[in-house]
Phi, psi and omega in degrees: 000350195259324172293334181289313176313302179313306193297328168288338183293303174318311183281335167291331178311295170288343155312295189306333173291310179285340171289297182311314174298305186307328165300345181247351160285326203261126187276126176297163198197056179284334196290332184273105183310145175277134176257157203278155178298118157113356186250155180247140180235121193262133188237146186290144179270127189301144172281135179313141171243153199243140168220164179281142187301143177283145171094011174265173178246134176304142195291140163298147165280334187272017176280146180265356188277148179285159189281154190267149181295136182284112172288150167296112142299072203247104204272127186287166190256149191289125214263129181299121181303148191286311191301339176283328162298297172306328182290318192278339176274336194282310161329301197275347166272331170297322177298305179291328175304329205252346180299335170296332182284297180265054204265139173277133177293161182294336171297317185294306177304331175301300172323318185285316194277358175245340201226007176220111190293341168287334175266106181258193158277359170279303195270005175296348176285316166315287187310312179300318174303293180303316172312299188301335169281341188276323178300292190320294183319302175291328163315304193291326186291336160307293187317309191294323183274004178252345155290311169310311197278355180261324161313319178280337182267345166245021176302144185278029178221168166233153179243148167269119181230148174291123177289350181259291176305321184082013178273150191272162183240118189283166175040038177265149197263140176240118191234144179247136184250148151265121207303316188270302195282324186061054182244134172283144180243320179227174176191125189221161183224127187287151182287177175322314197266019176062011192271161193180166178184141156247140162270105202223146163284171176321113175164198207227113184227154165223160194248167171200116178271131189217130194188113184312130157102355180234170179238151170220144338299173183281150157269325181296298190282101182233038169232184190289339188219149176216099193048254188270012184232123184231183176046049183293142173247117217245003182103019180282187164272155171225130189264126169247129185247014182220147167316126164066042184254140183277126166239132209205063182281154168254130184254120188262157159221145193280103191285153175279155198281307178327300190305325195289315182292338184292294192307328184294332172258328166315316183276323184277332172291323179298314178314305174313312181298331169297312195275312204298302180295326157307332170291307181315309192289330191272323181292321164298327173288307157340311195258333167299307180303324179297320196284318181269335186266295187292319207045054175235148189308327192259013165275326179287325151332302170292299183306319181301309161313304162318287161343295180313308174309310176298320180296321167288337167305301188309308193302325172276338166295318183260359162284331195284324180285343187289000000 
């Protein structure tokens, strides 16, 4: 489950990056009114402007020589950088090729061009390209999760896990017996991830799990599936029909309440022992500061209570050394 959540978060982050790149590459075009899809916008060509060439003296009026042709002062069209034009054309060409795969409906395109200023008829293919990229990311993510689920089902090991916490049980002893002869055949110990397996030949077998503080078979889990754990073994005989087969069923075990309570109490006692004195010292210092600075009655009461605690600590410490 943790890997699935990480995968989904990764896909969302990558999608956000792609959308950000798309918005960064699409320049706003507020000066040009949006044109509907399918119409050709033809602008009249501007008439050339003529001007006297810079740096030449005016011609005399009595000159018999023919007038020179007046030069056209045509402003050069702005040129795009080769890298930018190549990348834009590449995106547009890819968008045209994938247009048959992922087609945005015409009415949606008209709505986008008419209502969003930076989407025009020119760059609508770029927008469609990034929609396709987002779709492909979700598709690849779905395929990856399916492959992961498939690998998990055919993995050559089983897992011993706690039926309550769903956590793997490490260092559990797993024994394989022959169903006919009741004979012990193999014994393995699970790793820290609770994994085990047996390589067996055709025959009938059953499994026993031994771990202090746990009971097998589970009385809590009685179905064949338990969330991420599938193909559960519950103590029945297993029939194997092919050579060199892996026996790797997942097995749930129930933790005993006494052990859980004991572990919890020991952990609580350890936490108290580690934090008791540091907390007492820090609280006493703060209370003394409040007492001398604020001179409040509440601070005095707190200091008296802390003094009782200090007396108790010193008393039991001296008693333990006797």
